[in-house]
Coordinates of N, CA and C in Angstrom, one line a residue:
Chain F
M372 N 376.5 122.9 -7.5 CA 376.1 121.9 -6.5 C 375.9 120.5 -7.2
K373 N 376.7 119.5 -6.8 CA 376.6 118.2 -7.5 C 375.6 117.3 -6.8
N374 N 375.7 117.3 -5.5 CA 374.8 116.5 -4.7 C 374.3 117.2 -3.5
G375 N 373.0 116.9 -3.1 CA 372.5 117.5 -1.9 C 371.0 117.9 -2.0
R376 N 370.5 118.5 -1.0 CA 369.1 118.9 -0.9 C 369.0 120.4 -0.8
I377 N 368.3 121.0 -1.8 CA 368.1 122.5 -1.8 C 366.7 122.8 -1.3
A378 N 366.6 123.8 -0.5 CA 365.3 124.3 0.0 C 365.0 125.7 -0.6
I379 N 363.8 125.9 -1.1 CA 363.4 127.2 -1.7 C 362.1 127.6 -0.9
P380 N 362.1 128.7 -0.2 CA 360.9 129.2 0.4 C 359.9 129.5 -0.7
S381 N 358.7 129.0 -0.5 CA 357.7 129.0 -1.7 C 356.3 129.5 -1.3
N382 N 355.6 130.0 -2.3 CA 354.2 130.4 -2.1 C 353.3 129.2 -2.3
G383 N 352.2 129.2 -1.7 CA 351.1 128.2 -2.0 C 351.6 126.8 -1.8
E384 N 351.4 126.0 -2.9 CA 351.7 124.6 -2.8 C 353.2 124.3 -3.2
G385 N 353.9 125.3 -3.6 CA 355.3 125.1 -4.0 C 355.5 124.2 -5.2
G386 N 356.6 123.6 -5.3 CA 356.9 122.7 -6.5 C 357.8 123.5 -7.4
L387 N 358.5 122.8 -8.3 CA 359.5 123.3 -9.2 C 358.9 124.4 -10.1
K388 N 357.6 124.3 -10.4 CA 357.0 125.3 -11.3 C 356.3 126.5 -10.5
G389 N 356.5 126.4 -9.2 CA 355.9 127.4 -8.4 C 356.7 128.7 -8.2
T390 N 356.3 129.6 -7.3 CA 356.9 130.8 -7.1 C 357.6 130.9 -5.7
R391 N 358.6 131.7 -5.6 CA 359.3 131.9 -4.4 C 358.6 132.9 -3.4
A392 N 358.7 132.6 -2.2 CA 358.2 133.5 -1.1 C 359.3 134.6 -0.8
G393 N 358.8 135.8 -0.6 CA 359.7 136.9 -0.4 C 360.4 136.8 1.0
H394 N 359.8 136.2 2.0 CA 360.3 136.2 3.3 C 360.3 134.7 3.8
F395 N 361.5 134.1 3.9 CA 361.5 132.7 4.2 C 360.8 132.3 5.4
G396 N 360.8 133.2 6.5 CA 360.2 132.8 7.7 C 358.7 132.8 7.6
H397 N 358.1 133.5 6.6 CA 356.7 133.6 6.5 C 356.2 132.7 5.3
C398 N 357.0 132.0 4.6 CA 356.6 131.2 3.5 C 355.6 130.1 3.8
D399 N 354.8 129.8 2.8 CA 353.8 128.7 3.1 C 354.4 127.4 3.2
V400 N 355.3 127.1 2.3 CA 356.0 125.8 2.2 C 357.5 126.0 1.8
F401 N 358.3 124.9 2.0 CA 359.6 124.9 1.3 C 359.6 123.8 0.2
T402 N 360.0 124.2 -1.0 CA 360.2 123.3 -2.0 C 361.5 122.7 -1.8
L403 N 361.6 121.3 -1.7 CA 362.9 120.7 -1.5 C 363.3 119.9 -2.8
V404 N 364.5 120.2 -3.2 CA 365.0 119.6 -4.5 C 366.2 118.8 -4.2
D405 N 366.1 117.5 -4.4 CA 367.2 116.6 -4.2 C 368.0 116.5 -5.5
V406 N 369.3 116.7 -5.4 CA 370.2 116.7 -6.5 C 371.2 115.6 -6.4
M407 N 371.4 114.9 -7.5 CA 372.4 113.8 -7.5 C 373.2 113.9 -8.8
D408 N 374.5 113.9 -8.7 CA 375.3 114.1 -9.9 C 374.9 115.2 -10.8
G409 N 374.5 116.3 -10.1 CA 374.2 117.5 -10.9 C 372.9 117.5 -11.5
Q410 N 372.0 116.5 -11.2 CA 370.7 116.4 -11.9 C 369.6 116.4 -10.8
I411 N 368.5 116.9 -11.1 CA 367.4 116.9 -10.2 C 366.8 115.5 -10.1
K412 N 366.8 114.9 -8.9 CA 366.4 113.6 -8.7 C 365.0 113.5 -8.2
E413 N 364.6 114.4 -7.3 CA 363.3 114.3 -6.7 C 362.9 115.7 -6.2
I414 N 361.6 116.0 -6.3 CA 361.0 117.2 -5.7 C 360.0 116.9 -4.6
T415 N 360.2 117.5 -3.5 CA 359.2 117.3 -2.4 C 358.8 118.6 -1.8
V416 N 357.8 118.7 -1.0 CA 357.3 119.9 -0.4 C 357.2 119.7 1.1
L417 N 357.7 120.7 1.8 CA 357.7 120.6 3.3 C 357.0 121.8 3.8
A418 N 355.9 121.6 4.6 CA 355.1 122.7 5.2 C 356.0 123.5 6.2
N419 N 355.8 124.8 6.1 CA 356.5 125.6 7.1 C 355.8 125.6 8.4
K420 N 356.4 126.1 9.5 CA 355.7 126.1 10.8 C 355.3 127.6 11.0
E421 N 354.5 127.7 12.1 CA 354.1 129.1 12.4 C 355.2 130.0 12.7
H422 N 355.0 131.2 12.3 CA 356.1 132.2 12.5 C 355.7 133.1 13.7
A423 N 356.7 133.3 14.6 CA 356.5 134.1 15.8 C 357.7 135.0 15.9
Q424 N 357.4 136.2 16.5 CA 358.5 137.1 16.8 C 359.6 136.5 17.5
G425 N 360.8 136.6 17.0 CA 362.0 136.0 17.7 C 362.1 134.5 17.4
G426 N 361.3 134.0 16.6 CA 361.3 132.5 16.3 C 362.1 132.2 15.1
C427 N 363.2 132.9 14.9 CA 364.1 132.7 13.7 C 364.6 131.3 13.6
M428 N 364.8 130.6 14.8 CA 365.4 129.3 14.7 C 364.5 128.2 14.4
V429 N 363.2 128.5 14.3 CA 362.2 127.5 13.9 C 362.4 126.9 12.5
P430 N 362.5 127.8 11.5 CA 362.8 127.2 10.2 C 364.2 126.7 10.1
V431 N 365.2 127.2 10.9 CA 366.5 126.7 10.9 C 366.5 125.2 11.3
N432 N 365.8 125.0 12.4 CA 365.8 123.6 12.9 C 365.0 122.7 12.0
L433 N 363.9 123.3 11.4 CA 363.0 122.5 10.5 C 363.8 122.0 9.3
L434 N 364.6 122.9 8.7 CA 365.4 122.5 7.5 C 366.5 121.6 7.9
A435 N 367.1 121.8 9.0 CA 368.2 121.0 9.5 C 367.7 119.5 9.7
E436 N 366.5 119.4 10.3 CA 366.0 118.1 10.6 C 365.6 117.4 9.3
N437 N 365.4 118.1 8.3 CA 365.0 117.6 7.0 C 366.2 117.5 6.0
R438 N 367.4 117.5 6.6 CA 368.7 117.3 5.9 C 368.9 118.2 4.7
V439 N 368.5 119.4 4.9 CA 368.7 120.4 3.8 C 370.2 120.8 3.8
N440 N 370.8 121.0 2.6 CA 372.2 121.5 2.5 C 372.3 122.9 2.1
A441 N 371.3 123.4 1.3 CA 371.4 124.7 0.8 C 370.1 125.4 0.7
L442 N 370.0 126.7 1.0 CA 368.8 127.4 1.0 C 369.0 128.6 0.1
V443 N 368.0 129.0 -0.7 CA 368.1 130.2 -1.5 C 367.1 131.2 -1.0
V444 N 367.5 132.4 -0.7 CA 366.6 133.4 -0.2 C 366.8 134.7 -1.0
G445 N 365.8 135.6 -0.8 CA 365.8 136.9 -1.4 C 366.4 137.9 -0.4
G446 N 366.2 137.5 0.9 CA 366.7 138.3 2.0 C 366.7 137.5 3.2
I447 N 367.5 137.9 4.2 CA 367.5 137.2 5.5 C 368.2 138.0 6.5
G448 N 367.7 137.9 7.8 CA 368.3 138.6 8.9 C 369.6 137.9 9.4
M449 N 370.3 138.7 10.2 CA 371.6 138.2 10.7 C 371.4 136.9 11.6
R450 N 370.4 136.9 12.4 CA 370.3 135.8 13.3 C 370.0 134.5 12.6
P451 N 368.9 134.5 11.7 CA 368.7 133.2 11.0 C 369.9 132.8 10.1
L452 N 370.6 133.8 9.5 CA 371.8 133.5 8.7 C 372.8 132.7 9.6
M453 N 373.1 133.3 10.7 CA 374.1 132.7 11.6 C 373.6 131.3 12.1
G454 N 372.2 131.2 12.3 CA 371.7 129.9 12.7 C 371.9 128.8 11.6
F455 N 371.6 129.2 10.3 CA 371.8 128.2 9.2 C 373.2 127.8 9.1
R456 N 374.1 128.8 9.3 CA 375.5 128.5 9.2 C 375.9 127.5 10.3
Q457 N 375.4 127.7 11.5 CA 375.7 126.9 12.6 C 375.3 125.4 12.4
V458 N 374.1 125.2 11.7 CA 373.7 123.8 11.4 C 374.2 123.3 10.1
G459 N 375.0 124.1 9.4 CA 375.7 123.5 8.2 C 374.9 123.7 6.9
I460 N 374.0 124.6 6.9 CA 373.2 124.9 5.7 C 373.7 126.2 5.0
D461 N 374.2 126.0 3.8 CA 374.7 127.2 3.0 C 373.5 128.0 2.5
V462 N 373.6 129.3 2.7 CA 372.5 130.2 2.3 C 373.0 131.0 1.1
F463 N 372.2 130.9 0.0 CA 372.5 131.5 -1.3 C 371.5 132.7 -1.5
H464 N 371.9 133.6 -2.4 CA 371.1 134.8 -2.6 C 370.7 135.0 -4.0
D465 N 369.4 135.3 -4.2 CA 368.8 135.8 -5.5 C 367.6 136.6 -5.1
D466 N 367.7 137.9 -5.4 CA 366.6 138.8 -5.1 C 365.9 139.3 -6.3
Q467 N 366.2 138.6 -7.5 CA 365.7 139.1 -8.7 C 364.5 138.4 -9.3
R468 N 364.5 137.0 -9.1 CA 363.5 136.2 -9.8 C 362.5 135.6 -8.9
T469 N 361.2 135.5 -9.3 CA 360.2 135.0 -8.4 C 360.0 133.5 -8.7
E470 N 360.4 133.0 -9.9 CA 360.2 131.6 -10.3 C 361.2 130.7 -9.6
I471 N 360.8 129.5 -9.2 CA 361.6 128.6 -8.5 C 362.6 127.9 -9.4
E472 N 362.2 127.4 -10.5 CA 363.0 126.5 -11.4 C 364.3 127.2 -11.8
P473 N 364.3 128.4 -12.4 CA 365.6 129.0 -12.8 C 366.6 129.2 -11.7
V474 N 366.1 129.5 -10.5 CA 367.0 129.7 -9.4 C 367.6 128.4 -9.0
V475 N 366.8 127.3 -9.0 CA 367.3 126.0 -8.7 C 368.4 125.6 -9.7
M476 N 368.1 125.8 -11.0 CA 369.0 125.4 -12.0 C 370.4 126.2 -11.9
D477 N 370.2 127.5 -11.5 CA 371.5 128.3 -11.4 C 372.3 127.8 -10.2
L478 N 371.6 127.4 -9.1 CA 372.3 126.9 -8.0 C 373.1 125.6 -8.3
I479 N 372.4 124.7 -9.0 CA 373.0 123.5 -9.4 C 374.2 123.7 -10.3
Q480 N 374.1 124.7 -11.1 CA 375.2 125.0 -12.0 C 376.3 126.0 -11.4
G481 N 376.1 126.3 -10.1 CA 377.2 127.1 -9.4 C 377.1 128.5 -9.8
K482 N 376.0 129.0 -10.2 CA 375.9 130.4 -10.6 C 375.4 131.4 -9.5
L483 N 375.0 130.8 -8.4 CA 374.5 131.7 -7.3 C 375.6 131.9 -6.3
S484 N 375.7 133.0 -5.6 CA 376.6 133.3 -4.6 C 376.0 133.1 -3.2
Q485 N 376.9 132.7 -2.3 CA 376.4 132.7 -0.9 C 376.2 134.1 -0.4
I486 N 375.2 134.3 0.5 CA 374.9 135.6 1.0 C 376.0 136.0 2.0
Q487 N 376.4 137.2 2.0 CA 377.5 137.7 2.9 C 376.9 138.5 4.0
N488 N 377.7 138.6 5.1 CA 377.2 139.3 6.3 C 376.6 140.7 6.0
D489 N 377.3 141.4 5.1 CA 376.8 142.8 4.8 C 375.6 142.8 3.9
Q490 N 375.1 141.7 3.5 CA 373.9 141.6 2.7 C 372.6 141.3 3.5
V491 N 372.8 141.2 4.8 CA 371.6 140.8 5.6 C 370.6 141.9 5.6
C492 N 369.3 141.6 5.9 CA 368.3 142.6 6.0 C 368.4 143.2 7.4
G493 N 367.9 144.4 7.5 CA 367.9 145.0 8.8 C 368.3 146.5 8.7
G494 N 367.7 147.3 9.6 CA 368.0 148.7 9.5 C 369.2 149.0 10.4
G495 N 368.9 149.2 11.7 CA 370.0 149.5 12.6 C 371.2 148.7 12.3
G496 N 371.0 147.7 11.7 CA 372.0 146.8 11.3 C 371.3 145.9 10.3
G497 N 370.1 144.4 10.7 CA 369.7 143.4 9.8 C 368.3 142.8 9.9
Q498 N 365.5 140.8 9.5 CA 365.0 139.7 8.9 C 364.3 140.3 7.8
Chain H
M452 N 367.4 125.2 32.3 CA 367.6 126.4 31.3 C 368.1 127.6 32.1
I453 N 368.9 128.3 31.5 CA 369.6 129.4 32.1 C 369.2 130.7 31.5
C454 N 368.9 131.7 32.3 CA 368.6 133.1 31.8 C 369.7 134.0 32.4
V455 N 370.3 134.8 31.6 CA 371.3 135.7 32.0 C 370.8 137.2 31.9
F456 N 370.8 137.9 33.0 CA 370.5 139.3 33.1 C 371.8 140.1 32.9
V457 N 371.8 141.1 32.0 CA 372.9 141.9 31.8 C 372.6 143.3 32.2
G458 N 373.1 143.7 33.4 CA 372.8 145.1 33.9 C 373.4 145.3 35.2
K459 N 373.4 146.5 35.7 CA 374.0 146.9 36.9 C 373.0 147.0 38.1
D460 N 371.8 147.4 37.7 CA 370.8 147.6 38.8 C 369.8 146.4 38.8
K461 N 369.9 145.5 39.7 CA 369.1 144.3 39.8 C 367.6 144.7 40.1
T462 N 367.4 145.8 40.7 CA 366.0 146.1 41.1 C 365.1 146.4 39.8
V463 N 365.8 146.8 38.7 CA 365.1 147.0 37.5 C 364.4 145.7 37.0
F464 N 365.0 144.6 37.3 CA 364.5 143.4 36.7 C 363.9 142.4 37.8
S465 N 363.5 143.0 38.9 CA 363.0 142.1 40.0 C 361.8 141.3 39.6
N466 N 360.9 142.0 38.9 CA 359.6 141.3 38.4 C 360.0 140.2 37.4
L467 N 360.9 140.4 36.5 CA 361.3 139.4 35.5 C 362.0 138.3 36.2
E468 N 362.9 138.6 37.2 CA 363.6 137.5 37.8 C 362.7 136.6 38.6
Q469 N 361.7 137.1 39.3 CA 360.8 136.3 40.0 C 360.0 135.4 39.1
A470 N 359.5 136.0 38.0 CA 358.7 135.2 37.1 C 359.5 134.1 36.4
L471 N 360.7 134.4 36.1 CA 361.6 133.3 35.5 C 361.9 132.2 36.5
I472 N 362.2 132.6 37.7 CA 362.4 131.6 38.7 C 361.2 130.7 38.9
R473 N 360.0 131.3 38.9 CA 358.8 130.5 39.0 C 358.7 129.6 37.8
N474 N 359.3 130.0 36.7 CA 359.3 129.2 35.5 C 360.4 128.2 35.4
H475 N 361.0 127.9 36.6 CA 362.1 126.9 36.8 C 363.3 127.2 36.0
M476 N 363.7 128.5 35.8 CA 364.9 128.9 35.1 C 366.0 129.2 36.2
E477 N 367.2 128.9 35.8 CA 368.3 129.3 36.6 C 368.8 130.7 36.2
I478 N 369.0 131.6 37.2 CA 369.3 133.0 36.9 C 370.8 133.2 37.1
K479 N 371.4 134.0 36.2 CA 372.8 134.5 36.4 C 372.7 136.0 36.1
W480 N 373.6 136.7 36.8 CA 373.8 138.1 36.6 C 375.1 138.5 36.1
I481 N 375.2 139.4 35.1 CA 376.4 139.8 34.5 C 376.3 141.3 34.4
D482 N 377.4 142.1 34.6 CA 377.3 143.5 34.6 C 377.9 144.2 33.3
T483 N 378.5 143.4 32.4 CA 379.0 144.0 31.2 C 378.8 143.1 30.0
G484 N 378.7 143.7 28.8 CA 378.6 142.9 27.6 C 379.7 142.0 27.4
K485 N 380.9 142.4 27.7 CA 382.1 141.6 27.5 C 382.0 140.3 28.4
K486 N 381.6 140.5 29.6 CA 381.5 139.3 30.5 C 380.4 138.3 29.9
L487 N 379.3 138.9 29.3 CA 378.3 138.1 28.8 C 378.8 137.2 27.6
L488 N 379.6 137.8 26.7 CA 380.1 137.1 25.6 C 381.1 136.0 26.1
S489 N 381.9 136.3 27.1 CA 382.8 135.3 27.7 C 382.0 134.2 28.3
L490 N 380.9 134.5 29.0 CA 380.1 133.4 29.6 C 379.5 132.5 28.6
L491 N 379.0 133.1 27.5 CA 378.3 132.3 26.5 C 379.4 131.4 25.8
A492 N 380.6 131.9 25.6 CA 381.6 131.2 25.0 C 382.0 129.9 25.8
D493 N 382.0 130.1 27.1 CA 382.4 129.1 28.0 C 381.3 128.1 28.4
H494 N 380.1 128.4 28.0 CA 379.0 127.6 28.6 C 378.8 126.3 27.9
S495 N 378.6 125.3 28.7 CA 378.4 123.9 28.1 C 377.0 123.8 27.4
A496 N 377.0 123.0 26.4 CA 375.7 122.7 25.7 C 374.8 122.0 26.6
D497 N 375.3 121.3 27.6 CA 374.4 120.6 28.5 C 373.5 121.5 29.4
T498 N 374.0 122.7 29.6 CA 373.2 123.7 30.4 C 373.1 124.9 29.6
P499 N 372.3 124.9 28.6 CA 372.2 126.0 27.6 C 371.7 127.3 28.2
V500 N 372.3 128.4 27.8 CA 371.7 129.7 28.1 C 370.6 129.9 27.0
V501 N 369.3 130.0 27.5 CA 368.2 130.1 26.6 C 367.8 131.5 26.4
L502 N 368.0 132.4 27.4 CA 367.6 133.7 27.3 C 368.6 134.7 27.9
V503 N 368.8 135.8 27.2 CA 369.6 136.9 27.7 C 368.7 138.2 27.7
I504 N 368.7 138.8 28.9 CA 367.9 140.0 29.1 C 368.9 141.2 29.3
I505 N 368.8 142.2 28.4 CA 369.8 143.3 28.5 C 369.1 144.6 28.9
D506 N 369.7 145.2 29.9 CA 369.3 146.6 30.3 C 369.8 147.5 29.2
G507 N 368.9 148.1 28.5 CA 369.2 149.0 27.4 C 369.9 150.2 27.8
T508 N 370.0 150.5 29.1 CA 370.7 151.7 29.5 C 372.1 151.4 30.0
L509 N 372.5 150.2 29.8 CA 373.9 149.7 30.2 C 374.9 150.6 29.5
P510 N 375.8 151.2 30.2 CA 376.9 152.0 29.6 C 377.9 151.1 28.9
G511 N 378.6 151.6 28.0 CA 379.7 150.9 27.3 C 379.4 150.5 25.9
S512 N 378.3 149.7 25.8 CA 377.9 149.2 24.4 C 376.4 149.3 24.3
T513 N 375.9 149.5 23.1 CA 374.5 149.6 23.0 C 373.9 148.2 23.0
A514 N 372.6 148.0 23.4 CA 372.0 146.7 23.4 C 372.0 146.1 22.0
R515 N 371.8 147.0 21.0 CA 371.8 146.4 19.7 C 373.2 145.8 19.3
D516 N 374.2 146.5 19.6 CA 375.6 146.0 19.3 C 375.8 144.7 20.0
L517 N 375.4 144.7 21.3 CA 375.7 143.5 22.1 C 374.9 142.3 21.6
I518 N 373.6 142.5 21.2 CA 372.8 141.4 20.7 C 373.4 140.9 19.3
E519 N 373.9 141.9 18.5 CA 374.5 141.4 17.3 C 375.7 140.5 17.6
Q520 N 376.5 140.9 18.6 CA 377.6 140.0 18.9 C 377.2 138.7 19.5
V521 N 376.1 138.7 20.2 CA 375.6 137.4 20.7 C 375.1 136.5 19.6
V522 N 374.4 137.1 18.6 CA 373.9 136.4 17.4 C 375.0 135.8 16.6
M523 N 376.1 136.6 16.5 CA 377.3 136.1 15.7 C 377.9 135.0 16.4
Q524 N 377.9 135.0 17.7 CA 378.6 134.0 18.5 C 377.7 132.7 18.7
N525 N 376.5 132.9 19.1 CA 375.6 131.8 19.3 C 374.1 132.2 18.9
P526 N 373.7 132.0 17.7 CA 372.4 132.5 17.3 C 371.2 131.8 17.9
M527 N 371.5 130.7 18.6 CA 370.4 129.9 19.3 C 370.0 130.6 20.6
V528 N 370.7 131.5 21.1 CA 370.4 132.2 22.3 C 369.3 133.3 22.0
N529 N 368.2 133.3 22.8 CA 367.2 134.3 22.6 C 367.5 135.5 23.4
C530 N 367.3 136.7 22.8 CA 367.6 138.0 23.5 C 366.4 138.9 23.6
V531 N 366.3 139.6 24.7 CA 365.4 140.7 24.8 C 366.1 141.9 25.4
A532 N 365.6 143.1 25.2 CA 366.2 144.3 25.7 C 365.2 145.3 26.2
T533 N 365.6 146.0 27.2 CA 364.7 147.2 27.6 C 365.1 148.3 26.7
S534 N 364.0 149.1 26.4 CA 364.3 150.3 25.5 C 363.1 151.3 25.6
A535 N 363.5 152.5 25.5 CA 362.4 153.6 25.6 C 362.0 154.0 24.2
L536 N 362.5 153.3 23.2 CA 362.1 153.6 21.8 C 360.6 153.2 21.6
S537 N 360.0 153.8 20.6 CA 358.7 153.4 20.2 C 358.8 152.0 19.5
P538 N 357.7 151.2 19.5 CA 357.8 149.9 18.9 C 358.3 149.9 17.5
E539 N 357.9 151.0 16.7 CA 358.3 151.1 15.3 C 359.8 151.3 15.2
K540 N 360.3 152.2 16.1 CA 361.7 152.5 16.0 C 362.6 151.3 16.5
F541 N 362.0 150.7 17.5 CA 362.7 149.5 18.1 C 362.8 148.4 17.0
H542 N 361.7 148.2 16.3 CA 361.7 147.2 15.2 C 362.7 147.5 14.1
E543 N 362.7 148.8 13.8 CA 363.7 149.2 12.7 C 365.1 149.0 13.2
K544 N 365.4 149.4 14.4 CA 366.8 149.3 14.9 C 367.3 147.9 15.1
F545 N 366.4 147.0 15.5 CA 366.8 145.6 15.9 C 366.4 144.6 14.8
E546 N 365.9 145.1 13.7 CA 365.4 144.2 12.6 C 366.5 143.2 12.2
G547 N 366.2 141.9 12.1 CA 367.1 140.9 11.6 C 367.8 140.2 12.7
L548 N 367.8 140.8 13.9 CA 368.5 140.1 15.0 C 367.6 139.1 15.8
G549 N 366.4 139.0 15.4 CA 365.5 138.0 16.0 C 365.3 138.2 17.5
V550 N 365.1 139.5 17.9 CA 364.9 139.8 19.3 C 363.5 139.3 19.7
L551 N 363.4 138.6 20.8 CA 362.1 138.0 21.2 C 361.1 139.1 21.5
M552 N 361.4 140.2 22.1 CA 360.5 141.3 22.4 C 361.2 142.5 23.0
Q553 N 360.6 143.6 22.8 CA 361.0 144.8 23.5 C 360.4 144.9 24.9
L554 N 361.2 145.3 25.8 CA 360.6 145.5 27.2 C 360.8 147.0 27.6
P555 N 359.9 147.5 28.4 CA 360.0 148.8 28.9 C 361.2 148.9 29.8
L556 N 361.6 150.2 30.1 CA 362.9 150.3 30.9 C 362.8 149.7 32.3
K557 N 361.6 149.7 32.9 CA 361.4 149.0 34.2 C 360.2 148.0 34.0
P558 N 360.5 146.8 33.6 CA 359.4 145.8 33.3 C 358.6 145.5 34.6
D559 N 357.2 145.4 34.4 CA 356.4 145.1 35.5 C 355.9 143.6 35.5
E560 N 355.0 143.2 36.3 CA 354.6 141.8 36.4 C 354.0 141.4 35.1
K561 N 353.2 142.3 34.5 CA 352.5 141.9 33.2 C 353.6 141.6 32.1
D562 N 354.6 142.5 32.1 CA 355.7 142.3 31.1 C 356.4 141.0 31.4
A563 N 356.6 140.7 32.6 CA 357.2 139.4 33.0 C 356.4 138.2 32.5
Q564 N 355.1 138.3 32.7 CA 354.3 137.1 32.3 C 354.3 137.0 30.8
R565 N 354.2 138.2 30.1 CA 354.3 138.2 28.7 C 355.5 137.6 28.1
L566 N 356.6 137.9 28.8 CA 357.9 137.3 28.4 C 358.0 135.8 28.6
V567 N 357.6 135.4 29.8 CA 357.6 133.9 30.1 C 356.7 133.2 29.1
T568 N 355.5 133.7 28.8 CA 354.6 133.0 27.9 C 355.2 132.9 26.5
H569 N 355.8 134.0 26.0 CA 356.4 134.0 24.7 C 357.6 133.1 24.6
L570 N 358.5 133.2 25.7 CA 359.7 132.3 25.7 C 359.3 130.9 25.6
N571 N 358.3 130.5 26.4 CA 357.9 129.1 26.4 C 357.4 128.7 25.1
K572 N 356.7 129.6 24.4 CA 356.2 129.3 23.0 C 357.3 129.0 22.1
I573 N 358.3 129.9 22.1 CA 359.5 129.8 21.2 C 360.2 128.5 21.5
V574 N 360.5 128.2 22.8 CA 361.2 127.0 23.1 C 360.5 125.8 22.7
D575 N 359.1 125.8 22.8 CA 358.3 124.7 22.4 C 358.4 124.6 20.8
M576 N 358.3 125.7 20.1 CA 358.4 125.6 18.7 C 359.7 125.1 18.1
T577 N 360.8 125.5 18.8 CA 362.1 125.0 18.3 C 362.4 123.6 18.8
G578 N 361.6 123.1 19.6 CA 361.7 121.7 20.0 C 362.6 121.3 21.1
S579 N 363.5 122.2 21.4 CA 364.5 121.9 22.5 C 365.2 123.1 22.9
P580 N 365.5 123.3 24.2 CA 366.3 124.5 24.6 C 367.7 124.5 24.1
N581 N 368.1 123.3 23.6 CA 369.5 123.2 23.0 C 369.6 123.8 21.6
K582 N 368.4 123.9 21.0 CA 368.4 124.3 19.6 C 368.3 125.8 19.5

């Protein structure tokens, strides 16, 4: 990723040295990383909104309104994944690391893959 | 805002229908999943379908499969389904599809009010029925 804004669901106060939240819908904040010419330009933190059953589109709209281009999750359901795609946010996958910084660096360097439909969370099928 | 009922027996949803009409929603009835998907594909963004209510006993396709197809086609549409499953089994079966809530096979007035309250909350949280 050369240019754009990355969102990382984060615990507590977030930030590049913070840790990732396991469930994006329930995260405390989103750490937003602005990238320009392949370099980190600015780090900001965006508070998440209340989570409610069936409220998958709340974070979708929140991140779209804040001009996010890419999101990195450990897991995601089919509905929010389709929602992010509909608003033009690419969803990338890393379910191994809890630290924010190495995941951000890997995304900038093109080392993360976008999540596929068959990787969504869910039993009978997929949050 | 439009609500679409998917089912063959309208009497099952009479309480829900009345509650939604009182909530100023326009009601449409569809009797197959295929017709629902066609309606959603044709519908203008100016008059969004905000809610789809599926009779879980509808023959032909399961409510889960139909909701998955709706989500793939238009994830902004909220869905609910009737089901006799336990809440735990329902959650397991529908996980990830962002279903607003499980309804009993014949929803009563309390279920209707619960749905209207929750729908209004979700619409308010997302900022607009178009989203």
